[in-house]
Coordinates of N, CA and C and ligand atoms in Angstrom, one line a residue:
X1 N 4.5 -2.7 -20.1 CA 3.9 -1.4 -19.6 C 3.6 -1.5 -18.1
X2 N 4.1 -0.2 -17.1 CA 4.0 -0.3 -16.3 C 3.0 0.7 -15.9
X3 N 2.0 0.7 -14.3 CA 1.5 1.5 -14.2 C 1.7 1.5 -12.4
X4 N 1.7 3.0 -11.9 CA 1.9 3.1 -10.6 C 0.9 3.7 -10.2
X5 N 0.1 3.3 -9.3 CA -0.9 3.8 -8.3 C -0.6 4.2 -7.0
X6 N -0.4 5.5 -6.3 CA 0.2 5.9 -5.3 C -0.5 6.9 -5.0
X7 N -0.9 7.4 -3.2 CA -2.2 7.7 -2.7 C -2.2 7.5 -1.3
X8 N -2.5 8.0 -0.2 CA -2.9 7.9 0.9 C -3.8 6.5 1.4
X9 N -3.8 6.0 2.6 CA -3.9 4.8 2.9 C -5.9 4.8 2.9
X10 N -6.6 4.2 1.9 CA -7.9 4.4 2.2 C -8.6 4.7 0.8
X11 N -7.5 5.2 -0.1 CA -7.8 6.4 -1.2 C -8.6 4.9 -1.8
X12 N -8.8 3.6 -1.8 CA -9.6 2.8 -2.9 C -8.3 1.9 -3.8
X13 N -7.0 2.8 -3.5 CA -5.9 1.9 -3.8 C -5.7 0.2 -4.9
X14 N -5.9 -0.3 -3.4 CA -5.6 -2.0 -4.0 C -6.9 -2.8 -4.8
X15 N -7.8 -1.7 -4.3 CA -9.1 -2.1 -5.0 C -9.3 -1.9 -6.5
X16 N -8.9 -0.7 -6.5 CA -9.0 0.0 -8.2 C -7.7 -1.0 -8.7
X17 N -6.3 -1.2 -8.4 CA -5.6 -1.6 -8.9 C -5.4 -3.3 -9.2
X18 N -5.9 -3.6 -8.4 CA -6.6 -5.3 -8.5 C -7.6 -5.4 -9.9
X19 N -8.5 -4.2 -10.1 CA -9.2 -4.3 -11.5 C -8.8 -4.4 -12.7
X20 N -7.7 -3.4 -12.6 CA -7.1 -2.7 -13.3 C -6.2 -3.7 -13.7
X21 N -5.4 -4.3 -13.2 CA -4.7 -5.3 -13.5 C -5.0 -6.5 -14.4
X22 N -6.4 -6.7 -14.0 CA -7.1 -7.6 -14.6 C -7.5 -7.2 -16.1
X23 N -8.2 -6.2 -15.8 CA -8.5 -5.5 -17.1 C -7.3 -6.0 -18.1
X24 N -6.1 -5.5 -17.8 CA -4.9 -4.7 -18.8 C -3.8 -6.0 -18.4
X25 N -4.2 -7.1 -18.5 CA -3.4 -8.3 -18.2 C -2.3 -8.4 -17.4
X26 N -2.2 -7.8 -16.3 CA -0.8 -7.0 -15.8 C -1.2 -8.0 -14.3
X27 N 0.3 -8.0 -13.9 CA 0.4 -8.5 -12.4 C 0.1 -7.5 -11.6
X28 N -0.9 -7.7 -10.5 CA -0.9 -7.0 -9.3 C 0.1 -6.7 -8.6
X29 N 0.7 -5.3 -8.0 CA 1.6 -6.2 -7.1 C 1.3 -5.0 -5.4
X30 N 0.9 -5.2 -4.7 CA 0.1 -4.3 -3.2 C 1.7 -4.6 -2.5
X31 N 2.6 -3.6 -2.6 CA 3.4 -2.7 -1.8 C 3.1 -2.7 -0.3
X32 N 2.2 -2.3 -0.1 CA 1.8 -2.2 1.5 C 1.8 -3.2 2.2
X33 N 0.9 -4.4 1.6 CA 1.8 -5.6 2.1 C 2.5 -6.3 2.9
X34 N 3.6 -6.0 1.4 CA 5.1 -5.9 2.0 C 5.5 -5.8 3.1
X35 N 5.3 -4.2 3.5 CA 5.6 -2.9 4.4 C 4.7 -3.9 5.9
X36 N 3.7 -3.9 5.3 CA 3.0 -4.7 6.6 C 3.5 -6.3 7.1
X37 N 3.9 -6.9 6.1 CA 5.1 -8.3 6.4 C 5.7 -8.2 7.1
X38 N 6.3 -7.1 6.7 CA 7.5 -7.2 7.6 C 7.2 -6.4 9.5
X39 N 6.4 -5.7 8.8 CA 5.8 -5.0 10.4 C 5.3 -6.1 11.4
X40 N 4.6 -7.4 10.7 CA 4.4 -8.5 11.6 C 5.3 -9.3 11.9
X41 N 7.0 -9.1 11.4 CA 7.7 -9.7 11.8 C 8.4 -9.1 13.2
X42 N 8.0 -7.4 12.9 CA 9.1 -6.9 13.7 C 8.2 -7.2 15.4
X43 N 6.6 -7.2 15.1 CA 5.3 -7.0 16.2 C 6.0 -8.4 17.0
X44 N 5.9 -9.4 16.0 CA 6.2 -11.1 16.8 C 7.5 -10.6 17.5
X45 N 8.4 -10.2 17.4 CA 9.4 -10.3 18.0 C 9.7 -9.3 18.8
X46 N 8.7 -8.3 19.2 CA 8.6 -7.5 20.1 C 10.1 -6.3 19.7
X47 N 9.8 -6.1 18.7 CA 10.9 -5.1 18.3 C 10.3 -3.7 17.8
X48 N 10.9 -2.6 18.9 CA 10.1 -1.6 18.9 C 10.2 -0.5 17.8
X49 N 9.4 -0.3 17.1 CA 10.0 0.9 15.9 C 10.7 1.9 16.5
X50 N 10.5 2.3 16.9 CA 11.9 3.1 18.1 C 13.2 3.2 17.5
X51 N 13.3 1.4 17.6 CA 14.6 1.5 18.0 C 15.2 0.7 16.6
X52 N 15.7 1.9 15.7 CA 16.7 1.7 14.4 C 17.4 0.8 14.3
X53 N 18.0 0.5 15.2 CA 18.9 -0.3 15.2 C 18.7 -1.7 15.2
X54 N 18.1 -1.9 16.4 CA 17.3 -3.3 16.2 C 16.5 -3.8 14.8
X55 N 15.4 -2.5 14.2 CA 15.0 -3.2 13.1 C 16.2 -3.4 12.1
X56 N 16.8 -2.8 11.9 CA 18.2 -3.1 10.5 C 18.6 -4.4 10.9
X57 N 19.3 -4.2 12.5 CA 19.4 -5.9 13.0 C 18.4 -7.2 11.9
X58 N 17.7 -6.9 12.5 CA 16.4 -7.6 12.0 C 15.9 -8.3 10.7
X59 N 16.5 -7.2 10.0 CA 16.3 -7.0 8.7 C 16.8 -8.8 7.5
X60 N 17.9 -9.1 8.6 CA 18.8 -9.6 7.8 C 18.2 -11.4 8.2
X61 N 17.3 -11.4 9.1 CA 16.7 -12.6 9.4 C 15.1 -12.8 8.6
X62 N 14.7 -11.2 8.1 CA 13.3 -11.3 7.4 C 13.3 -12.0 5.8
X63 N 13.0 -13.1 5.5 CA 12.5 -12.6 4.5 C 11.0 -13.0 3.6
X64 N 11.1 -12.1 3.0 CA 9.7 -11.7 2.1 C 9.6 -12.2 0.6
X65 N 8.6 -13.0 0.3 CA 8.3 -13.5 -0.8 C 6.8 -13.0 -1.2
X66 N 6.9 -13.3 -2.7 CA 5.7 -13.7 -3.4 C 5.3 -14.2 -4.1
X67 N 4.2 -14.8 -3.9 CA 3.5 -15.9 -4.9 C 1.8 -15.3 -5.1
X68 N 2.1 -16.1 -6.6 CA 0.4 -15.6 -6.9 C -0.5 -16.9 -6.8
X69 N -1.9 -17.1 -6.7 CA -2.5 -18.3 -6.5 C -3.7 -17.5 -7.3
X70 N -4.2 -18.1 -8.3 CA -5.5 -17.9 -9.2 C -4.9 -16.3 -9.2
X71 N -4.4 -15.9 -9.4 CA -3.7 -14.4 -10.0 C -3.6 -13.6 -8.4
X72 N -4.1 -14.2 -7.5 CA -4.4 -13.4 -5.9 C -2.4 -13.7 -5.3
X73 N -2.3 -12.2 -5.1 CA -0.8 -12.2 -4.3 C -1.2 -12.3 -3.0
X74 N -0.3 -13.7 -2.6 CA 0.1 -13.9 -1.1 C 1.5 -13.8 -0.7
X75 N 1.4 -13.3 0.2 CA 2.6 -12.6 0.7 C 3.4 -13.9 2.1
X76 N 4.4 -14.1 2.0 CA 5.0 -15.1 2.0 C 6.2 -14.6 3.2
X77 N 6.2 -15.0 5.1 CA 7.0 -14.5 5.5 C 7.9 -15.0 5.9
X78 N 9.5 -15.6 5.9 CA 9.8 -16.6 6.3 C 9.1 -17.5 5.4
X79 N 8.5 -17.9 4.4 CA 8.3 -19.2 3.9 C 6.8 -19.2 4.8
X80 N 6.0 -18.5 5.3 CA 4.7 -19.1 6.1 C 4.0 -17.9 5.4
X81 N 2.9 -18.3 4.7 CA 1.5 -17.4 4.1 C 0.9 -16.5 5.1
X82 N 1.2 -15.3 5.3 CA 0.7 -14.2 6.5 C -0.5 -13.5 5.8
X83 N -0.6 -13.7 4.4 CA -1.9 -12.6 3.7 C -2.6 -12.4 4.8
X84 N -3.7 -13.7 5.4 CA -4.7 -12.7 5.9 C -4.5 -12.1 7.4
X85 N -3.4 -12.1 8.1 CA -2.9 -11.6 9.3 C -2.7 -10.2 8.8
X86 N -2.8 -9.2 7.7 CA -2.2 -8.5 7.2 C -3.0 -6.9 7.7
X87 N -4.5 -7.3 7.1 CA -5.1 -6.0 7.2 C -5.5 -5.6 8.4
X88 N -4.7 -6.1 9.6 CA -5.8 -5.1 10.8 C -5.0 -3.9 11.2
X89 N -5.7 -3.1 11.6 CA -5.3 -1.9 11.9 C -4.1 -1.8 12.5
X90 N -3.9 -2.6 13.9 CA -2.4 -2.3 14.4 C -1.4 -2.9 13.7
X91 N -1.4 -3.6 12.6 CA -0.8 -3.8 11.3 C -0.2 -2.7 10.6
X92 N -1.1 -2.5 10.3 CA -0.9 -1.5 9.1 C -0.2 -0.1 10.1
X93 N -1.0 0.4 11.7 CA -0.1 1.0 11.8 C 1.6 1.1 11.9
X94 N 1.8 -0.2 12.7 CA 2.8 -0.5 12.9 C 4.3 -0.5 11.2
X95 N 3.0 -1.1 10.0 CA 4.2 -0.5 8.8 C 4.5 0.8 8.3
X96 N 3.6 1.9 9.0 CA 3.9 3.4 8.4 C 4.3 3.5 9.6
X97 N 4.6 3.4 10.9 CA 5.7 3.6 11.8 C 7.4 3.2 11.2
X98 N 7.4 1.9 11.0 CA 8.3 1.3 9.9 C 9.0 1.3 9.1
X99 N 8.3 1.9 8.2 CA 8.4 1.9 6.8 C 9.7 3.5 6.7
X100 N 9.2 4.0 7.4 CA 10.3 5.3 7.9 C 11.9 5.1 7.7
X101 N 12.1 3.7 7.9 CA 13.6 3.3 8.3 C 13.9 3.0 6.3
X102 N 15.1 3.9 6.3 CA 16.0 3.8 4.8 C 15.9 2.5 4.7
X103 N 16.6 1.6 5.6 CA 16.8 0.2 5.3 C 16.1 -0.9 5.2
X104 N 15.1 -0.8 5.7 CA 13.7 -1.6 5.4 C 12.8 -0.6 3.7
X105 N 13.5 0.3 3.4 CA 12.5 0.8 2.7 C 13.6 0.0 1.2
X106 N 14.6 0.2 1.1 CA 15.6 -0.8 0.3 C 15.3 -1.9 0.4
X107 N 15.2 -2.6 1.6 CA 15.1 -3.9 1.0 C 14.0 -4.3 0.1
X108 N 13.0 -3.6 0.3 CA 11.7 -4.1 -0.3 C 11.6 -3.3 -1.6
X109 N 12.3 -1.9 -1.6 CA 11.9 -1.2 -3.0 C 12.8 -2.7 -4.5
X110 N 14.2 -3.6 -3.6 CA 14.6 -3.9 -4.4 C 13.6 -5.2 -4.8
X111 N 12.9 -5.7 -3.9 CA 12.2 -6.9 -4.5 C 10.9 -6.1 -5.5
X112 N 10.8 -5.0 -5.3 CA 9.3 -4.2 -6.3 C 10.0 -4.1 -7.4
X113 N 11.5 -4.0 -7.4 CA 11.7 -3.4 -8.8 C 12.5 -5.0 -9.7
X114 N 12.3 -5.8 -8.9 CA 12.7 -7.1 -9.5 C 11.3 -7.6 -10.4
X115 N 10.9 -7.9 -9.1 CA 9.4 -8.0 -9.7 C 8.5 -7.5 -11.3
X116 N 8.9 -6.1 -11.0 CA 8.7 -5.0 -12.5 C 9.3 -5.8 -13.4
X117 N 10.7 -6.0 -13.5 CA 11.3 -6.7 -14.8 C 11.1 -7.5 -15.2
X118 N 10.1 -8.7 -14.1 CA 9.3 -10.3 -15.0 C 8.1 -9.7 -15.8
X119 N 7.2 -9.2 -15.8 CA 6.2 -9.0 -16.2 C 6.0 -7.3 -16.3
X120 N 4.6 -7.0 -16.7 CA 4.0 -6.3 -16.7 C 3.1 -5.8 -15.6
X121 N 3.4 -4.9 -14.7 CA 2.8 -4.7 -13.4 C 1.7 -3.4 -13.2
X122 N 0.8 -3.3 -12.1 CA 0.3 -3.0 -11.6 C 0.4 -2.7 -10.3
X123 N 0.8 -1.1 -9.5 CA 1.8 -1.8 -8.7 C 1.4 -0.7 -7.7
X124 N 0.9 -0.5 -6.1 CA 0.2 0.6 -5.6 C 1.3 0.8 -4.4
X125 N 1.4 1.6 -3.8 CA 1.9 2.2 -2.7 C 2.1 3.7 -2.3
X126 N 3.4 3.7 -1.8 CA 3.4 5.4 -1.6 C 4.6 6.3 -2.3
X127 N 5.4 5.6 -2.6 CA 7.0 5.8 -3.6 C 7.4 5.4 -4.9
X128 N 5.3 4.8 -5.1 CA 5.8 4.2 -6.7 C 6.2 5.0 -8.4
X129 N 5.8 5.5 -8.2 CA 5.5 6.9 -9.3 C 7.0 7.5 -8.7
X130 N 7.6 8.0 -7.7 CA 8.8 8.7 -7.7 C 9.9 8.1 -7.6
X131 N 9.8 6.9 -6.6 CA 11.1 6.1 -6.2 C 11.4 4.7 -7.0
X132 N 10.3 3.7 -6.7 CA 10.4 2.8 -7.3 C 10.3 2.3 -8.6
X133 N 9.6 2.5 -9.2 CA 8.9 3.0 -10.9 C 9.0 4.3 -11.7
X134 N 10.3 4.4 -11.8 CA 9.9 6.4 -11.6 C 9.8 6.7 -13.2
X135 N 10.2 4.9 -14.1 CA 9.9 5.6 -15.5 C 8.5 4.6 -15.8
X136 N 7.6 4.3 -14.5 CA 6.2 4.1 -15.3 C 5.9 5.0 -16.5
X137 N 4.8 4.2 -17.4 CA 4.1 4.7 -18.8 C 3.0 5.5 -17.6
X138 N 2.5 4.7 -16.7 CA 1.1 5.5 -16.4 C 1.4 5.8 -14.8
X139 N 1.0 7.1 -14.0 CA 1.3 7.5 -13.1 C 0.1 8.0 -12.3
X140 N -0.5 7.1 -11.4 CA -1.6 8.0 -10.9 C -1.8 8.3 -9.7
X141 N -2.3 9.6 -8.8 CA -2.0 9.7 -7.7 C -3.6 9.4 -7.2
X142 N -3.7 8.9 -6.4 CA -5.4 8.7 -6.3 C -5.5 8.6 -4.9
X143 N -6.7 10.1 -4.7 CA -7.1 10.1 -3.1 C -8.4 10.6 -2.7
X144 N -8.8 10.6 -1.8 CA -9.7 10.5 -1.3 C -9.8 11.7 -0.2
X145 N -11.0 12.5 0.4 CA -11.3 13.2 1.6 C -10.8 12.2 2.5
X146 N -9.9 12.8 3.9 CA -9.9 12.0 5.1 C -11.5 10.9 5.3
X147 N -12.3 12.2 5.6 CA -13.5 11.4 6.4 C -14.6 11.2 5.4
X148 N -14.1 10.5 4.0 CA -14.8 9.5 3.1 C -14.1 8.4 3.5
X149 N -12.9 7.9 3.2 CA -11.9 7.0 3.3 C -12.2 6.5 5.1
X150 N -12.3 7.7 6.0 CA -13.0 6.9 7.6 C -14.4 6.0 7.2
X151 N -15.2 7.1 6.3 CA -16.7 6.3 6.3 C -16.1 5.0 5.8
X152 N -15.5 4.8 5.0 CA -15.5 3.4 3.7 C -14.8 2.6 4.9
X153 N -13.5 2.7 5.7 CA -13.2 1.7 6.4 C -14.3 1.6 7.7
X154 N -14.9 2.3 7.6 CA -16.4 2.2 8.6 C -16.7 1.4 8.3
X155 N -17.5 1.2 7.3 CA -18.4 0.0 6.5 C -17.8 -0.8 6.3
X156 N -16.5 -1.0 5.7 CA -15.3 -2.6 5.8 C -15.9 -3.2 6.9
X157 N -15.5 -2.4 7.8 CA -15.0 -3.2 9.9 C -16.9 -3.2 9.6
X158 N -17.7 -2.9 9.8 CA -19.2 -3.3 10.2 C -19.4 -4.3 9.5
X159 N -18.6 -4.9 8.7 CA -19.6 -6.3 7.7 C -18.4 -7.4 8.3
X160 N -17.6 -6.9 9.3 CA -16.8 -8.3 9.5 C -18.0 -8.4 10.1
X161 N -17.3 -10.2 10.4 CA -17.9 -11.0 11.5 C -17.9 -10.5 13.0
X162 N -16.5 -10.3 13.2 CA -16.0 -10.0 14.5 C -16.5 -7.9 14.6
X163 N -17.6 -7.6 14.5 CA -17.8 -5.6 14.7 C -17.7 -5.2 16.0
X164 N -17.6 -6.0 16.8 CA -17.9 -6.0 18.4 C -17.2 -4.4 18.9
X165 N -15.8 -4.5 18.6 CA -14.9 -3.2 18.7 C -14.6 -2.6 17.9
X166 N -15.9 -2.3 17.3 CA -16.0 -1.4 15.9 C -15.7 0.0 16.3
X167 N -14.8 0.6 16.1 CA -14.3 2.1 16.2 C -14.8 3.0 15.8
X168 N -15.2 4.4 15.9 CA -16.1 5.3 15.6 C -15.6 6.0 14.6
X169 N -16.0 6.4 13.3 CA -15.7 7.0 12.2 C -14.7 8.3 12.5
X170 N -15.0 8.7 13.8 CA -14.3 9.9 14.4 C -12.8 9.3 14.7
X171 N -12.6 8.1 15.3 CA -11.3 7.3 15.8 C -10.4 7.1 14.4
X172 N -11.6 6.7 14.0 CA -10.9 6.2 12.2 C -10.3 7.4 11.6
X173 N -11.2 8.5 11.5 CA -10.5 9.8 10.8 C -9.3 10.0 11.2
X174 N -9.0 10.0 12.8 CA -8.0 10.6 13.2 C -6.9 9.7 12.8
X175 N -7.3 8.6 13.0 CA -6.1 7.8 13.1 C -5.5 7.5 11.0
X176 N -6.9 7.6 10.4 CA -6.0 8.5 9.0 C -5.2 9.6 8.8
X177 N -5.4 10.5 9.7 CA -4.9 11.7 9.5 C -3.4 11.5 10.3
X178 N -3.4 10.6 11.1 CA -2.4 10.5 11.8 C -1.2 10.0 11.1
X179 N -1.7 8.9 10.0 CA -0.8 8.1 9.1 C -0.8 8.9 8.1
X180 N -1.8 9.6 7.7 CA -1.4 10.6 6.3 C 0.3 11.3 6.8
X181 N -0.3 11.7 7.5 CA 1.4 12.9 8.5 C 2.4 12.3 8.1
X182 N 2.2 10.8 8.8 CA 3.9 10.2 9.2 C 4.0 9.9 7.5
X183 N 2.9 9.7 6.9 CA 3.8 9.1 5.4 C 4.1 9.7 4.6
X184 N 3.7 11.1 4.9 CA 4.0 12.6 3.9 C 4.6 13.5 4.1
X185 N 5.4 13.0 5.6 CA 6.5 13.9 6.0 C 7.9 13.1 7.1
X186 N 7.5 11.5 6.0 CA 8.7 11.0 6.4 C 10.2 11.2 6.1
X187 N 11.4 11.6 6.4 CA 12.3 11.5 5.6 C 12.6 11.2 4.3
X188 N 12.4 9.6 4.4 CA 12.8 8.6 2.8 C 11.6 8.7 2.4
X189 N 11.7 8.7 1.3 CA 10.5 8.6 0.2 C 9.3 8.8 0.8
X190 N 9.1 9.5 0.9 CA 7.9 10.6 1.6 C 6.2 10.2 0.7
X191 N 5.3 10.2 0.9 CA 4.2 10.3 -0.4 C 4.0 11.5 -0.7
X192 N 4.0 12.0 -1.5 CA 3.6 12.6 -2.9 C 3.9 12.5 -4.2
X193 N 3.0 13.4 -4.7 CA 2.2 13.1 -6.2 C 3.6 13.8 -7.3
X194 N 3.6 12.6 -7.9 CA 5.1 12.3 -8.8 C 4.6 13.7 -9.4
X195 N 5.7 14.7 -10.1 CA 5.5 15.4 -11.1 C 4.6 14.7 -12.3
X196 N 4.7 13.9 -12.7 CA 4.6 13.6 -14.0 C 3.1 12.4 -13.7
X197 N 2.5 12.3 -12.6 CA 1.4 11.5 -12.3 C 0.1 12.6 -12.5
X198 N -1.3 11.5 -12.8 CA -2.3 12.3 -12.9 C -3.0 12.3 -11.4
X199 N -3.7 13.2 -11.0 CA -4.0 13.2 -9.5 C -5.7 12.8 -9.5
X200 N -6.2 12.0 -9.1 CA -7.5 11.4 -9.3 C -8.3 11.3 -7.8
X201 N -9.2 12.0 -7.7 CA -9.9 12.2 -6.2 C -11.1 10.9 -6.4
X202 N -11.4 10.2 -5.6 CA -12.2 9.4 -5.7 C -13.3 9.7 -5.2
X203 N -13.2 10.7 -3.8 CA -14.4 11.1 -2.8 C -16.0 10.9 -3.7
X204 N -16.1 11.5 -5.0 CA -17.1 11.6 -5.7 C -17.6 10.5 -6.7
X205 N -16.8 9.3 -6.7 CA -16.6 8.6 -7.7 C -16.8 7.3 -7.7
X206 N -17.6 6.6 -8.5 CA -17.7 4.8 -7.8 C -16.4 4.0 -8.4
X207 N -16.3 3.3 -8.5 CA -15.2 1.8 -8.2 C -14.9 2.4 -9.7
X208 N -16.1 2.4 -10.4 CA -16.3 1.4 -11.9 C -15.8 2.7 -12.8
X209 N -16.0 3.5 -11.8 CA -15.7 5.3 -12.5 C -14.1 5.9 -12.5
X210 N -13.5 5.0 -11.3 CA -11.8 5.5 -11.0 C -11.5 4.6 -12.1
X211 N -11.7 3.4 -12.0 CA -11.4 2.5 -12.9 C -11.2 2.5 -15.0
X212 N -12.2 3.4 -14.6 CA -12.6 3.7 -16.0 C -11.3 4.7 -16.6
X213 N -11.3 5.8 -15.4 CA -10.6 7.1 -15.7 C -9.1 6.2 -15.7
X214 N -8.8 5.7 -15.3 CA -7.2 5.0 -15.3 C -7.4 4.5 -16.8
X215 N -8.0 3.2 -17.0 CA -7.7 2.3 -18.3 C -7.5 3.5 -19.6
X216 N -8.6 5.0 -19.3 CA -8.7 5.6 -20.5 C -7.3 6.4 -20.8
X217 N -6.7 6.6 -19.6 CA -5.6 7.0 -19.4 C -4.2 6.6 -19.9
X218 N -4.4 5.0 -19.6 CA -3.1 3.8 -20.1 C -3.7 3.7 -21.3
X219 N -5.4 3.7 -22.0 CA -5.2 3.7 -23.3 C -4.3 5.0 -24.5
X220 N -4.7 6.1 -23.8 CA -4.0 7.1 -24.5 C -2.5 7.0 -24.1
X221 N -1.9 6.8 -23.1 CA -0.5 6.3 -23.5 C -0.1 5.0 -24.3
X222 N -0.9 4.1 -24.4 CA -0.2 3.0 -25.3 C -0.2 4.2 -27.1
X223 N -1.7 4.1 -26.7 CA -1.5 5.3 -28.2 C -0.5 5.8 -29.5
X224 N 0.1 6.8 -28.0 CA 1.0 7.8 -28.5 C 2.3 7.0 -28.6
Ligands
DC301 O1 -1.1 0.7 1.7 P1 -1.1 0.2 3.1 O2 -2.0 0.8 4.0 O3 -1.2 -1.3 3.1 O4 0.4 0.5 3.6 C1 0.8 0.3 5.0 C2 2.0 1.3 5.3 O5 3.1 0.9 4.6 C3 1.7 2.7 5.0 O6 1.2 3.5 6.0 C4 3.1 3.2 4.6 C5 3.9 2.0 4.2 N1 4.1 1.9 2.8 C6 5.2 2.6 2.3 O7 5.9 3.3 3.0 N2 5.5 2.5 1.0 C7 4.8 1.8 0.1 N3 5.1 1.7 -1.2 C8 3.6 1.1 0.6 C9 3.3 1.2 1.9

């Protein structure tokens, strides 16, 4: 049994579905990642999202693995462990700049859907529910207000060590709203909410409560 978690960048995502997974004995598997893997391959080598051509070039020198350690997915580039190079901001922008290109969006949709066929997954991004998983049991779209999702990566960035250039909740909104755009009115596999997905707002909601409303959810599909 599969379940797709798909949602704007912030919505509580990898968080809820890291639980979730656990809960319902299922592999994790964080999509974004991926998408951000390979964004650090294209950053090192000074290859501009611009330019199509070069990333496809590119494409055929990347590659991306996964391994789990105590059930935790590390993301594997070239054979060198990049997990925690993953989450910073110009990361992540740089994979929804990215991620735009058909052919980087193939390569990776085909390692998600390999993946799916060893096990039982848990599996979050932006194309899971339509593109990649499109016959998940459970479908959920889960989001968040822009400027809740700024507050919450507010508080992330203030408890690092390094807060020094801690960005203003105002910088952060925008620059959500900026990535909501490009991911929801990209060409390929665009985000939105699968027909057949339930849409779950978290703005109002704690950890333990999104969490809850999913498992009750996969429980009435095993069910029926
Ligand atoms: O979920 P995230 O913030 O780690 O994702 C980073 C970017 O990768 C996101 O802005 C769009 C892209 N992405 C995608 O296009 N498809 C996915 N399934 C997951 C992420």
């Amino acid at each position: 049994m599969n379940i797709a978690i798909d949602g704007p960048a912030g919505a509580g995502k990898s968080t809820i579905a890291r639980i979730v997974a656990k809960k319902e004995g299922s592999i994790y598997v964080d999509t974004g990642a991926m998408y951000r893997a390979m964004a650090l391959y294209f950053m090192e080598n000074k290859i501009s999202p611009d330019d199509q051509k070069a990333l496809e070039e590119a494409l055929a020198e990347v590659d991306i693995s996964i391994s789990y350690r105590d059930g935790v997915q590390h993301i594997l580039l070239n054979g060198e462990d990049v997990t925690d190079r993953l989450r910073e901001e110009t990361v992540g922008n740089m994979a929804s700049a990215t991620s735009v290109n058909a052919k980087v969006r193939e390569k990776l949709v085909a390692l998600q859907q390999k993946l799916a066929k060893t096990a039982s997954v848990v599996m979050d991004g932006r194309d899971i529910g339509t593109v990649v998983l499109p016959d998940a049991e459970v479908k959920i779209y889960l989001t968040a207000s822009a400027h809740t999702r700024a507050v919450r990566r507010y508080e992330e960035l203030k408890n690092k060590p390094d807060a020094s250039n801690l960005p203003s909740v105002e910088q952060i909104e925008a620059d959500i709203k900026d990535r909501d755009y490009r991911d929801m009115h990209r060409e390929h596999s665009p985000l939105k909410k699968a027909d057949d997905a339930v849409e779950v707002d978290s703005s109002d909601l704690t950890i333990e409560e999104v969490v809850e409303r999913i498992l009750e959810i996969s429980a009435s599909k095993k069910a029926n």
